[in-house]
Amino acid sequence: MSFLVADSFFVLKIEETVMSLPGKVQSAAPGLLGFDANTVISSATAQKFVGDGYKFCVRYLSRSTPEPKGDLTSGEANDILAAGLALMAVQHVAPAGWTPSAALGTSNGVNAAANAKSVGFPSSVNVWLDLEGVNNAASSADVIAYCNAWYAAVQSAGYVPGIYVGSESLLTSQQLYSSLSFQHYWRSQSNVPNVESRGYQLIQLYPSLTVNGVDIDVDVTQNDYKNGQVLWLAK
C-alpha cells in the first residue's frame, strides 16, 4: 500500500498484490519419490506423505479462472510447502476427445499462468501442460500448434513450461522433440513414445495408489539425456 498527500489529507491507496509462496525454485535431483493428485492435500496429510518418504507433490490448476473449489490454492500450497514437500502444478486437460487448436492453446496457457500466479508461484518454476485424450480426428499439426501456443503463453508469464505426455497425444517420438518448444517432459504411466534425443525428467509409475486416504499417481525424478531436470518450488 502507499500513502498520497492531497489537500492536507492522507489518502490511502491500496494496491491488490499476490503474495508469493515461500521457498526457492530448485532443480530436482534424480531418484526422488513424489506424487500427483487431484485432491486437496491438507497440512496433516502432507506431513504424512513426508513421513512416508515422499519428496514432492504435483497439484492441479484449472483451465478457467479463477480457480474453482478443489484445485490448488495459495493456502493449500503453503501447507504443502510447510510440511516439507516440493511443489509444482499441472493444468487439467479437457475430457477425452477434445480438439486442439492454436487459439485454444493460447487461452488455456494464459489461464494456466494466471492461476499459477494467483496461487503465488514465482517465475522460473515448471508449470505443466497435460497432453492426452486428443480427438483422433485431429491432425498432428493441430496438436503441435496447441502445445506451442500454450508454451508461448506460459513462458511469456515468466514460468518454464513442461509437458506431460499421456495416451492419445497423437505425436511421435520425433515430433515430441523436434516440433515442440518444450525442454521439460513428464512421462505418464501409459504406453507412450519416448522423446527423441531428450527423454523424460519425470516418470509416472504404474499402478495408481491410494495413500493416506488420497488417490495418487506415484512419480520419480530423473535427469533426461541432456542432463535436464524438473524445476520445482521448495522451502
Short mmCIF file of N, CA and C in Angstrom, two decimals, residues 10 19 29 35 50 60 64 66 78 87 107 109 111 116 128 130 135 144-145 159 179 184-185 191 197 208 235:
data_model
loop_
_atom_site.label_atom_id
_atom_site.label_comp_id
_atom_site.label_asym_id
_atom_site.label_seq_id
_atom_site.Cartn_x
_atom_site.Cartn_y
_atom_site.Cartn_z
N PHE A 10 -4.47 12.71 4.16
CA PHE A 10 -3.83 11.48 3.70
C PHE A 10 -4.88 10.63 2.99
N MET A 19 0.57 -12.53 -2.92
CA MET A 19 1.69 -12.92 -2.08
C MET A 19 2.39 -14.13 -2.70
N ALA A 29 16.90 -33.20 -7.93
CA ALA A 29 17.87 -34.29 -8.05
C ALA A 29 17.18 -35.54 -8.57
N PHE A 35 4.41 -37.50 -5.92
CA PHE A 35 3.09 -37.93 -6.39
C PHE A 35 2.34 -36.76 -7.00
N VAL A 50 5.29 -36.85 3.81
CA VAL A 50 6.70 -36.62 4.11
C VAL A 50 7.23 -37.76 4.98
N TYR A 60 -3.22 -29.60 -9.22
CA TYR A 60 -3.87 -29.16 -10.44
C TYR A 60 -4.30 -27.70 -10.45
N SER A 64 -9.89 -22.66 -16.48
CA SER A 64 -10.60 -21.39 -16.39
C SER A 64 -10.08 -20.60 -15.21
N PRO A 66 -11.46 -17.68 -12.09
CA PRO A 66 -10.47 -18.07 -11.09
C PRO A 66 -10.52 -19.57 -10.79
N ASN A 78 0.79 -23.37 0.55
CA ASN A 78 1.58 -23.06 1.74
C ASN A 78 1.65 -24.24 2.69
N LEU A 87 6.88 -28.52 -4.64
CA LEU A 87 5.57 -28.35 -5.28
C LEU A 87 5.71 -27.87 -6.72
N SER A 107 -5.46 -19.65 -25.05
CA SER A 107 -6.44 -19.42 -23.98
C SER A 107 -6.11 -20.24 -22.74
N GLY A 109 -3.24 -21.64 -21.97
CA GLY A 109 -1.96 -21.24 -21.43
C GLY A 109 -2.04 -19.95 -20.61
N ASN A 111 -4.64 -18.91 -18.99
CA ASN A 111 -5.32 -19.23 -17.74
C ASN A 111 -4.43 -20.04 -16.81
N ALA A 116 -1.51 -20.01 -11.83
CA ALA A 116 -0.25 -20.22 -11.12
C ALA A 116 0.15 -18.96 -10.35
N TRP A 128 2.94 -27.31 -15.89
CA TRP A 128 2.84 -28.42 -16.83
C TRP A 128 1.54 -28.42 -17.63
N ASP A 130 -0.95 -30.88 -19.67
CA ASP A 130 -1.36 -32.28 -19.73
C ASP A 130 -1.84 -32.58 -21.14
N ASN A 135 -8.74 -35.83 -29.63
CA ASN A 135 -9.64 -36.37 -30.64
C ASN A 135 -8.83 -36.99 -31.78
N ILE A 144 0.44 -29.87 -32.37
CA ILE A 144 1.67 -29.09 -32.26
C ILE A 144 1.36 -27.60 -32.10
N ALA A 145 0.39 -27.11 -32.86
CA ALA A 145 0.01 -25.69 -32.75
C ALA A 145 -0.54 -25.39 -31.37
N TYR A 159 6.98 -18.32 -16.45
CA TYR A 159 7.12 -19.70 -16.00
C TYR A 159 7.87 -20.53 -17.03
N SER A 179 9.33 -30.87 -32.93
CA SER A 179 8.25 -29.96 -33.34
C SER A 179 7.70 -29.12 -32.19
N HIS A 184 11.14 -29.69 -21.04
CA HIS A 184 10.85 -30.46 -19.83
C HIS A 184 9.69 -31.41 -20.11
N TYR A 185 9.94 -32.73 -19.99
CA TYR A 185 8.96 -33.75 -20.35
C TYR A 185 8.69 -34.69 -19.18
N ASN A 191 1.36 -46.34 -22.16
CA ASN A 191 2.36 -46.71 -23.16
C ASN A 191 2.50 -45.56 -24.15
N SER A 197 15.99 -37.93 -28.51
CA SER A 197 17.16 -37.08 -28.22
C SER A 197 17.13 -36.44 -26.83
N SER A 208 -1.74 -46.70 -10.20
CA SER A 208 -2.17 -45.65 -9.27
C SER A 208 -2.41 -46.28 -7.91
N LYS A 235 10.97 -25.25 0.04
CA LYS A 235 11.46 -24.40 1.14
C LYS A 235 12.85 -24.85 1.57
#
